[in-house]
PDB file of C-alpha atoms and ligand atoms in Angstrom:
ATOM      1  CA  MET A 281     135.820  76.874  82.972  1.00 77.00           C
ATOM      2  CA  ARG A 282     134.247  80.058  84.062  1.00 93.00           C
ATOM      3  CA  ARG A 283     130.414  80.199  83.430  1.00 96.00           C
ATOM      4  CA  LYS A 284     129.374  82.301  80.667  1.00 98.00           C
ATOM      5  CA  ILE A 285     126.129  84.184  81.629  1.00 98.00           C
ATOM      6  CA  VAL A 286     123.776  86.643  79.942  1.00 98.00           C
ATOM      7  CA  ALA A 287     121.296  88.122  82.791  1.00 98.00           C
ATOM      8  CA  GLY A 288     118.519  90.398  82.172  1.00 98.00           C
ATOM      9  CA  ASN A 289     117.557  92.827  85.022  1.00 98.00           C
ATOM     10  CA  TRP A 290     113.922  93.735  84.168  1.00 98.00           C
ATOM     11  CA  LYS A 291     113.875  96.439  86.970  1.00 98.00           C
ATOM     12  CA  MET A 292     110.556  97.861  87.623  1.00 98.00           C
ATOM     13  CA  ASN A 293     109.035  97.218  84.431  1.00 98.00           C
ATOM     14  CA  LYS A 294     105.915  95.198  82.720  1.00 98.00           C
ATOM     15  CA  ASN A 295     102.643  94.435  83.976  1.00 98.00           C
ATOM     16  CA  VAL A 296     101.715  90.623  84.472  1.00 98.00           C
ATOM     17  CA  ILE A 297     100.456  89.869  80.788  1.00 98.00           C
ATOM     18  CA  ASP A 298     103.678  91.486  79.300  1.00 98.00           C
ATOM     19  CA  ALA A 299     105.762  89.714  81.674  1.00 98.00           C
ATOM     20  CA  GLN A 300     104.307  86.296  80.888  1.00 98.00           C
ATOM     21  CA  GLN A 301     104.443  87.153  77.166  1.00 98.00           C
ATOM     22  CA  LEU A 302     108.167  87.856  77.350  1.00 98.00           C
ATOM     23  CA  MET A 303     108.900  84.886  79.455  1.00 98.00           C
ATOM     24  CA  ILE A 304     106.953  82.536  76.938  1.00 98.00           C
ATOM     25  CA  GLN A 305     108.890  84.072  74.179  1.00 98.00           C
ATOM     26  CA  LEU A 306     112.100  83.523  76.050  1.00 98.00           C
ATOM     27  CA  LEU A 307     111.458  79.885  76.730  1.00 98.00           C
ATOM     28  CA  SER A 308     110.398  79.236  72.748  1.00 98.00           C
ATOM     29  CA  TYR A 309     113.827  80.994  71.873  1.00 98.00           C
ATOM     30  CA  LYS A 310     115.811  78.825  74.436  1.00 97.00           C
ATOM     31  CA  ASN A 311     114.195  75.670  73.368  1.00 97.00           C
ATOM     32  CA  ASN A 312     114.901  76.503  69.871  1.00 97.00           C
ATOM     33  CA  HIS A 313     118.385  77.949  69.660  1.00 97.00           C
ATOM     34  CA  ALA A 314     121.658  76.402  70.934  1.00 96.00           C
ATOM     35  CA  THR A 315     123.167  78.976  73.031  1.00 96.00           C
ATOM     36  CA  ASN A 316     126.794  79.164  74.318  1.00 96.00           C
ATOM     37  CA  CYS A 317     125.955  80.967  77.654  1.00 98.00           C
ATOM     38  CA  GLU A 318     123.723  80.200  80.572  1.00 98.00           C
ATOM     39  CA  VAL A 319     120.429  82.770  80.239  1.00 98.00           C
ATOM     40  CA  TRP A 320     119.134  84.148  83.672  1.00 98.00           C
ATOM     41  CA  ILE A 321     116.375  86.539  84.362  1.00 98.00           C
ATOM     42  CA  ALA A 322     115.440  88.925  87.134  1.00 99.00           C
ATOM     43  CA  PRO A 323     111.885  89.799  86.882  1.00 98.00           C
ATOM     44  CA  PRO A 324     109.887  91.832  89.337  1.00 98.00           C
ATOM     45  CA  SER A 325     109.573  89.769  92.554  1.00 98.00           C
ATOM     46  CA  LEU A 326     105.712  89.795  91.977  1.00 98.00           C
ATOM     47  CA  TYR A 327     106.288  87.488  88.850  1.00 98.00           C
ATOM     48  CA  LEU A 328     108.999  84.881  90.304  1.00 98.00           C
ATOM     49  CA  MET A 329     106.848  82.049  90.769  1.00 98.00           C
ATOM     50  CA  MET A 330     105.302  82.600  87.278  1.00 98.00           C
ATOM     51  CA  ALA A 331     108.648  82.424  85.824  1.00 98.00           C
ATOM     52  CA  LYS A 332     109.302  79.184  87.844  1.00 98.00           C
ATOM     53  CA  ASP A 333     106.274  77.746  86.425  1.00 98.00           C
ATOM     54  CA  ILE A 334     107.254  78.778  82.958  1.00 98.00           C
ATOM     55  CA  PHE A 335     110.819  77.469  83.033  1.00 98.00           C
ATOM     56  CA  GLU A 336     109.903  74.400  84.769  1.00 95.00           C
ATOM     57  CA  LYS A 337     112.590  72.353  83.264  1.00 95.00           C
ATOM     58  CA  ASP A 338     115.254  75.219  84.457  1.00 93.00           C
ATOM     59  CA  GLU A 339     115.798  76.534  80.840  1.00 95.00           C
ATOM     60  CA  ILE A 340     116.387  79.966  82.542  1.00 98.00           C
ATOM     61  CA  GLY A 341     117.869  80.924  85.640  1.00 98.00           C
ATOM     62  CA  VAL A 342     115.260  83.173  87.936  1.00 98.00           C
ATOM     63  CA  PHE A 343     116.617  85.782  90.047  1.00 98.00           C
ATOM     64  CA  SER A 344     115.213  88.372  92.655  1.00 98.00           C
ATOM     65  CA  GLN A 345     116.228  91.798  92.057  1.00 98.00           C
ATOM     66  CA  ASP A 346     116.970  92.141  95.829  1.00 98.00           C
ATOM     67  CA  MET A 347     116.816  90.078  99.209  1.00 98.00           C
ATOM     68  CA  SER A 348     116.758  91.066 102.725  1.00 98.00           C
ATOM     69  CA  GLU A 349     119.850  91.218 104.924  1.00 98.00           C
ATOM     70  CA  HIS A 350     117.547  89.667 107.679  1.00 98.00           C
ATOM     71  CA  GLU A 351     116.404  85.797 108.043  1.00 97.00           C
ATOM     72  CA  SER A 352     112.691  86.963 108.840  1.00 98.00           C
ATOM     73  CA  GLY A 353     110.502  88.974 110.823  1.00 98.00           C
ATOM     74  CA  ALA A 354     109.322  92.689 110.756  1.00 98.00           C
ATOM     75  CA  TYR A 355     110.799  93.993 107.442  1.00 98.00           C
ATOM     76  CA  THR A 356     107.651  94.886 105.689  1.00 98.00           C
ATOM     77  CA  GLY A 357     108.029  94.788 101.827  1.00 97.00           C
ATOM     78  CA  GLU A 358     111.194  92.680 102.026  1.00 98.00           C
ATOM     79  CA  ILE A 359     112.070  89.277 100.590  1.00 98.00           C
ATOM     80  CA  SER A 360     114.187  86.581 102.498  1.00 98.00           C
ATOM     81  CA  ALA A 361     116.541  84.096 101.393  1.00 98.00           C
ATOM     82  CA  ASP A 362     114.298  81.245 102.763  1.00 98.00           C
ATOM     83  CA  MET A 363     111.405  82.613 100.773  1.00 98.00           C
ATOM     84  CA  LEU A 364     113.392  82.631  97.535  1.00 98.00           C
ATOM     85  CA  GLU A 365     114.809  79.028  98.491  1.00 98.00           C
ATOM     86  CA  SER A 366     111.246  77.907  99.036  1.00 98.00           C
ATOM     87  CA  ILE A 367     110.024  78.785  95.426  1.00 98.00           C
ATOM     88  CA  ASP A 368     113.242  77.269  94.303  1.00 98.00           C
ATOM     89  CA  ALA A 369     114.729  80.708  92.774  1.00 98.00           C
ATOM     90  CA  THR A 370     118.040  80.636  91.250  1.00 98.00           C
ATOM     91  CA  GLY A 371     119.578  83.330  93.138  1.00 98.00           C
ATOM     92  CA  SER A 372     119.505  87.230  93.474  1.00 98.00           C
ATOM     93  CA  LEU A 373     120.946  90.507  92.458  1.00 98.00           C
ATOM     94  CA  ILE A 374     122.296  92.157  95.477  1.00 98.00           C
ATOM     95  CA  GLY A 375     123.762  95.810  95.830  1.00 98.00           C
ATOM     96  CA  HIS A 376     122.796  97.179  92.616  1.00 98.00           C
ATOM     97  CA  SER A 377     123.466 100.527  92.186  1.00 97.00           C
ATOM     98  CA  GLU A 378     119.777 101.668  92.255  1.00 98.00           C
ATOM     99  CA  ARG A 379     119.434  99.795  95.350  1.00 98.00           C
ATOM    100  CA  ARG A 380     122.407 101.727  96.874  1.00 98.00           C
ATOM    101  CA  GLN A 381     121.409 105.248  95.459  1.00 96.00           C
ATOM    102  CA  TYR A 382     117.657 105.111  96.506  1.00 97.00           C
ATOM    103  CA  HIS A 383     117.751 102.674  99.351  1.00 97.00           C
ATOM    104  CA  GLY A 384     121.052 103.707 101.086  1.00 97.00           C
ATOM    105  CA  GLU A 385     122.401 100.065 100.586  1.00 97.00           C
ATOM    106  CA  THR A 386     126.090  99.429 101.550  1.00 98.00           C
ATOM    107  CA  ASP A 387     128.801  96.874 100.955  1.00 98.00           C
ATOM    108  CA  SER A 388     128.150  95.782 104.533  1.00 98.00           C
ATOM    109  CA  HIS A 389     124.437  95.239 103.903  1.00 98.00           C
ATOM    110  CA  CYS A 390     125.849  93.158 100.808  1.00 98.00           C
ATOM    111  CA  ASN A 391     128.358  91.151 102.664  1.00 98.00           C
ATOM    112  CA  ARG A 392     125.247  89.858 105.245  1.00 98.00           C
ATOM    113  CA  LYS A 393     123.041  89.462 101.860  1.00 98.00           C
ATOM    114  CA  VAL A 394     125.561  87.427  99.977  1.00 98.00           C
ATOM    115  CA  LYS A 395     126.445  84.993 102.926  1.00 98.00           C
ATOM    116  CA  LEU A 396     122.539  84.595 103.569  1.00 98.00           C
ATOM    117  CA  ALA A 397     122.188  83.777  99.809  1.00 98.00           C
ATOM    118  CA  LEU A 398     124.977  81.049  99.559  1.00 98.00           C
ATOM    119  CA  ASP A 399     123.716  79.886 103.260  1.00 98.00           C
ATOM    120  CA  LYS A 400     120.276  78.853 101.474  1.00 98.00           C
ATOM    121  CA  GLY A 401     122.003  77.488  98.259  1.00 98.00           C
ATOM    122  CA  LEU A 402     121.205  80.870  96.114  1.00 98.00           C
ATOM    123  CA  ILE A 403     123.531  82.320  93.620  1.00 98.00           C
ATOM    124  CA  PRO A 404     124.271  85.861  94.759  1.00 98.00           C
ATOM    125  CA  ILE A 405     124.856  88.172  91.711  1.00 98.00           C
ATOM    126  CA  TYR A 406     126.777  90.938  93.437  1.00 98.00           C
ATOM    127  CA  CYS A 407     126.901  94.308  91.646  1.00 98.00           C
ATOM    128  CA  ASN A 408     129.363  97.229  92.260  1.00 98.00           C
ATOM    129  CA  GLY A 409     130.843 100.174  90.365  1.00 98.00           C
ATOM    130  CA  GLU A 410     132.124 103.674  90.511  1.00 97.00           C
ATOM    131  CA  THR A 411     129.961 106.718  89.902  1.00 96.00           C
ATOM    132  CA  LEU A 412     130.962 109.086  87.108  1.00 95.00           C
ATOM    133  CA  GLU A 413     132.772 111.408  90.060  1.00 96.00           C
ATOM    134  CA  GLN A 414     134.864 108.655  91.315  1.00 97.00           C
ATOM    135  CA  ARG A 415     136.050 107.843  87.962  1.00 96.00           C
ATOM    136  CA  LYS A 416     136.772 111.526  86.986  1.00 95.00           C
ATOM    137  CA  ALA A 417     138.725 111.686  90.139  1.00 97.00           C
ATOM    138  CA  GLY A 418     140.835 108.541  89.015  1.00 97.00           C
ATOM    139  CA  GLN A 419     139.431 106.520  92.372  1.00 98.00           C
ATOM    140  CA  HIS A 420     137.671 104.128  90.183  1.00 97.00           C
ATOM    141  CA  LEU A 421     140.005 101.083  90.889  1.00 98.00           C
ATOM    142  CA  GLU A 422     140.171 101.857  94.567  1.00 98.00           C
ATOM    143  CA  VAL A 423     136.543 102.036  95.248  1.00 98.00           C
ATOM    144  CA  VAL A 424     136.141  98.768  93.332  1.00 98.00           C
ATOM    145  CA  LYS A 425     138.662  96.951  95.402  1.00 98.00           C
ATOM    146  CA  ASN A 426     136.934  98.476  98.548  1.00 98.00           C
ATOM    147  CA  GLN A 427     133.506  97.593  97.427  1.00 98.00           C
ATOM    148  CA  THR A 428     134.768  94.106  96.730  1.00 98.00           C
ATOM    149  CA  GLU A 429     136.407  93.378  99.812  1.00 98.00           C
ATOM    150  CA  VAL A 430     133.896  94.497 102.329  1.00 98.00           C
ATOM    151  CA  ALA A 431     131.462  92.794 100.497  1.00 98.00           C
ATOM    152  CA  LEU A 432     133.016  89.503  99.595  1.00 98.00           C
ATOM    153  CA  PHE A 433     136.405  88.958 101.657  1.00 98.00           C
ATOM    154  CA  THR A 434     134.813  87.470 104.753  1.00 98.00           C
ATOM    155  CA  LEU A 435     133.715  84.389 102.474  1.00 98.00           C
ATOM    156  CA  SER A 436     135.738  81.201 102.329  1.00 98.00           C
ATOM    157  CA  ALA A 437     137.281  80.172  98.897  1.00 98.00           C
ATOM    158  CA  GLU A 438     134.473  77.346  98.341  1.00 98.00           C
ATOM    159  CA  GLU A 439     131.643  80.280  98.891  1.00 98.00           C
ATOM    160  CA  ILE A 440     133.450  82.886  96.784  1.00 98.00           C
ATOM    161  CA  LYS A 441     133.659  80.496  93.884  1.00 98.00           C
ATOM    162  CA  LYS A 442     129.936  80.239  93.930  1.00 98.00           C
ATOM    163  CA  VAL A 443     129.470  84.322  93.573  1.00 98.00           C
ATOM    164  CA  VAL A 444     128.803  85.924  90.189  1.00 98.00           C
ATOM    165  CA  ILE A 445     130.140  89.437  90.191  1.00 98.00           C
ATOM    166  CA  ALA A 446     128.329  92.068  87.968  1.00 98.00           C
ATOM    167  CA  TYR A 447     131.002  95.259  87.320  1.00 98.00           C
ATOM    168  CA  GLU A 448     128.522  97.908  86.351  1.00 98.00           C
ATOM    169  CA  PRO A 449     129.893 101.626  86.500  1.00 97.00           C
ATOM    170  CA  VAL A 450     127.030 103.847  87.578  1.00 96.00           C
ATOM    171  CA  TRP A 451     127.613 106.403  84.778  1.00 95.00           C
ATOM    172  CA  ALA A 452     127.085 103.682  82.116  1.00 93.00           C
ATOM    173  CA  ILE A 453     123.675 102.766  83.605  1.00 92.00           C
ATOM    174  CA  GLY A 454     120.897 103.629  81.485  1.00 90.00           C
ATOM    175  CA  THR A 455     122.847 106.464  80.017  1.00 89.00           C
ATOM    176  CA  GLY A 456     123.799 104.666  76.427  1.00 88.00           C
ATOM    177  CA  GLU A 457     127.212 105.557  77.777  1.00 87.00           C
ATOM    178  CA  THR A 458     128.892 102.198  77.594  1.00 90.00           C
ATOM    179  CA  ALA A 459     132.236 101.611  79.192  1.00 92.00           C
ATOM    180  CA  THR A 460     134.699 100.740  76.199  1.00 95.00           C
ATOM    181  CA  PRO A 461     135.848  97.132  75.979  1.00 96.00           C
ATOM    182  CA  GLU A 462     139.236  98.349  77.334  1.00 97.00           C
ATOM    183  CA  GLN A 463     137.747 100.299  80.291  1.00 97.00           C
ATOM    184  CA  ALA A 464     135.821  97.296  81.306  1.00 98.00           C
ATOM    185  CA  GLN A 465     138.224  94.870  80.855  1.00 98.00           C
ATOM    186  CA  GLU A 466     140.610  97.031  82.999  1.00 98.00           C
ATOM    187  CA  ILE A 467     138.335  96.803  86.178  1.00 98.00           C
ATOM    188  CA  HIS A 468     137.305  93.114  85.400  1.00 98.00           C
ATOM    189  CA  ALA A 469     141.200  92.116  85.455  1.00 98.00           C
ATOM    190  CA  HIS A 470     141.424  94.124  88.585  1.00 98.00           C
ATOM    191  CA  ILE A 471     138.932  92.485  90.454  1.00 98.00           C
ATOM    192  CA  ARG A 472     140.155  89.190  89.434  1.00 98.00           C
ATOM    193  CA  SER A 473     143.716  90.318  90.612  1.00 98.00           C
ATOM    194  CA  ILE A 474     142.593  91.183  94.274  1.00 98.00           C
ATOM    195  CA  ILE A 475     140.570  87.918  94.325  1.00 98.00           C
ATOM    196  CA  ALA A 476     143.662  86.119  93.270  1.00 98.00           C
ATOM    197  CA  ALA A 477     145.977  88.089  96.132  1.00 98.00           C
ATOM    198  CA  LYS A 478     143.518  86.872  98.684  1.00 98.00           C
ATOM    199  CA  TYR A 479     142.457  83.328  97.449  1.00 98.00           C
ATOM    200  CA  GLY A 480     144.564  82.352  95.078  1.00 98.00           C
ATOM    201  CA  GLN A 481     144.651  82.689  91.021  1.00 98.00           C
ATOM    202  CA  GLU A 482     142.784  79.017  90.623  1.00 98.00           C
ATOM    203  CA  VAL A 483     139.894  80.509  92.814  1.00 98.00           C
ATOM    204  CA  ALA A 484     140.005  83.963  91.069  1.00 98.00           C
ATOM    205  CA  ASP A 485     139.916  82.232  87.772  1.00 98.00           C
ATOM    206  CA  GLU A 486     136.814  80.418  88.692  1.00 98.00           C
ATOM    207  CA  VAL A 487     134.716  83.411  89.437  1.00 98.00           C
ATOM    208  CA  SER A 488     132.342  84.745  86.833  1.00 98.00           C
ATOM    209  CA  ILE A 489     132.406  88.794  86.448  1.00 98.00           C
ATOM    210  CA  LEU A 490     129.908  90.023  84.549  1.00 98.00           C
ATOM    211  CA  TYR A 491     129.743  93.676  82.837  1.00 98.00           C
ATOM    212  CA  GLY A 492     126.514  95.643  82.992  1.00 98.00           C
ATOM    213  CA  GLY A 493     125.931  99.242  81.671  1.00 97.00           C
ATOM    214  CA  SER A 494     124.223  99.832  78.321  1.00 96.00           C
ATOM    215  CA  VAL A 495     124.928  96.375  76.938  1.00 97.00           C
ATOM    216  CA  LYS A 496     123.171  96.363  73.300  1.00 97.00           C
ATOM    217  CA  PRO A 497     123.177  94.168  70.533  1.00 98.00           C
ATOM    218  CA  ASP A 498     125.784  96.075  68.653  1.00 97.00           C
ATOM    219  CA  ASN A 499     128.335  96.241  71.187  1.00 97.00           C
ATOM    220  CA  ALA A 500     127.972  92.922  73.354  1.00 98.00           C
ATOM    221  CA  LYS A 501     130.461  90.766  71.016  1.00 98.00           C
ATOM    222  CA  GLU A 502     133.110  92.986  71.519  1.00 98.00           C
ATOM    223  CA  ILE A 503     132.842  93.549  75.398  1.00 98.00           C
ATOM    224  CA  PHE A 504     132.415  89.893  75.713  1.00 98.00           C
ATOM    225  CA  SER A 505     135.258  88.895  74.147  1.00 98.00           C
ATOM    226  CA  GLN A 506     137.697  90.529  76.635  1.00 98.00           C
ATOM    227  CA  PRO A 507     139.385  87.774  78.705  1.00 98.00           C
ATOM    228  CA  ASP A 508     137.888  88.725  81.986  1.00 98.00           C
ATOM    229  CA  ILE A 509     134.448  89.436  81.075  1.00 98.00           C
ATOM    230  CA  ASP A 510     132.217  86.584  81.331  1.00 98.00           C
ATOM    231  CA  GLY A 511     129.093  87.811  80.250  1.00 98.00           C
ATOM    232  CA  GLY A 512     126.550  90.745  80.726  1.00 98.00           C
ATOM    233  CA  LEU A 513     123.738  92.257  83.228  1.00 98.00           C
ATOM    234  CA  ILE A 514     121.621  93.611  80.693  1.00 98.00           C
ATOM    235  CA  GLY A 515     118.900  96.237  81.747  1.00 98.00           C
ATOM    236  CA  GLY A 516     116.961  97.981  79.138  1.00 98.00           C
ATOM    237  CA  ALA A 517     117.903  95.726  76.290  1.00 98.00           C
ATOM    238  CA  ALA A 518     116.510  92.584  78.250  1.00 98.00           C
ATOM    239  CA  LEU A 519     113.121  93.814  78.134  1.00 98.00           C
ATOM    240  CA  LYS A 520     112.483  92.788  74.382  1.00 98.00           C
ATOM    241  CA  LEU A 521     113.324  89.381  73.049  1.00 98.00           C
ATOM    242  CA  GLU A 522     114.723  90.930  69.655  1.00 98.00           C
ATOM    243  CA  ASP A 523     117.529  92.649  71.740  1.00 98.00           C
ATOM    244  CA  PHE A 524     117.903  90.424  74.439  1.00 98.00           C
ATOM    245  CA  SER A 525     118.597  87.234  72.044  1.00 98.00           C
ATOM    246  CA  LYS A 526     121.089  89.335  70.022  1.00 98.00           C
ATOM    247  CA  ILE A 527     123.041  89.663  73.119  1.00 98.00           C
ATOM    248  CA  ILE A 528     122.751  86.125  73.918  1.00 98.00           C
ATOM    249  CA  GLU A 529     124.136  85.349  70.629  1.00 98.00           C
ATOM    250  CA  ALA A 530     127.178  87.339  70.825  1.00 98.00           C
ATOM    251  CA  PHE A 531     128.600  84.157  72.482  1.00 96.00           C
ATOM    252  CA  ASN A 532     127.859  82.263  69.574  1.00 93.00           C
TER     253      ASN A 532
HETATM  254  O1  LIG B 643     121.711  98.211  85.355  1.00 55.82           O
HETATM  255  C1  LIG B 643     121.851  97.610  84.744  1.00 55.82           C
HETATM  256  C2  LIG B 643     121.723  96.235  84.705  1.00 55.82           C
HETATM  257  O2  LIG B 643     121.421  95.772  86.062  1.00 55.82           O
HETATM  258  C3  LIG B 643     122.034  98.112  83.245  1.00 55.82           C
HETATM  259  O3  LIG B 643     121.044  98.811  82.792  1.00 55.82           O
HETATM  260  P1  LIG B 643     121.098  98.989  80.973  1.00 55.82           P
HETATM  261  O4  LIG B 643     121.402  97.781  80.325  1.00 55.82           O
HETATM  262  O5  LIG B 643     119.877  99.590  80.789  1.00 55.82           O
HETATM  263  O6  LIG B 643     122.006 100.364  81.192  1.00 55.82           O
END
């Protein structure tokens, strides 16, 4: 049975007071509601230890928004897999489109980061997705296939089963232009099929693939009902409990 997951990517939002408040609200919500999915958050890295203190019984998974491709050393501003393991973080987002767009991240970088995360027992959430230009040119299937192969296909079968993939079409992120359930399902099934071609269907059926890109309370249920969609990676709607909890309840 694949993990069903709703993960919130807070991006660069909230001061420490507002972050603490939302985490405490989330804890209270989780402790008082039965949820049919795992709930994870990726707050700014400054708040990771606070999150681990608040979610001391691991009620909610705690992820960084990025991590270094290096083990340690002179890489100012970066965070290593070893540091994340040392604070008992759950894992890290890897390859988010905003890291690719603003920091030149490639799938080769992602390949190294995913391996480092797995070697430290962290869950990598590997993000991929095509741009609007690529979709308009009909290149989206090839682009996502290539991204997935470069980033993940040096892994063993046992390793890739531990990876969570987040398909986030760049044209849907922060735009309110959500992919239709059918558009998302097409790519999710495509990703699963290329994993099956290399590792076998049994392995592919164990990989959780999340959708991200303008998931909101009013569209989450239909998106999550698709056979190859195992949950969502949520941006803007993760910043308020009222919206994030309604997306979690889309699995009820
Ligand atoms: O980038 C995203 C999650 O990582 C999606 O952001 P939005 O939900 O704000 O479109």
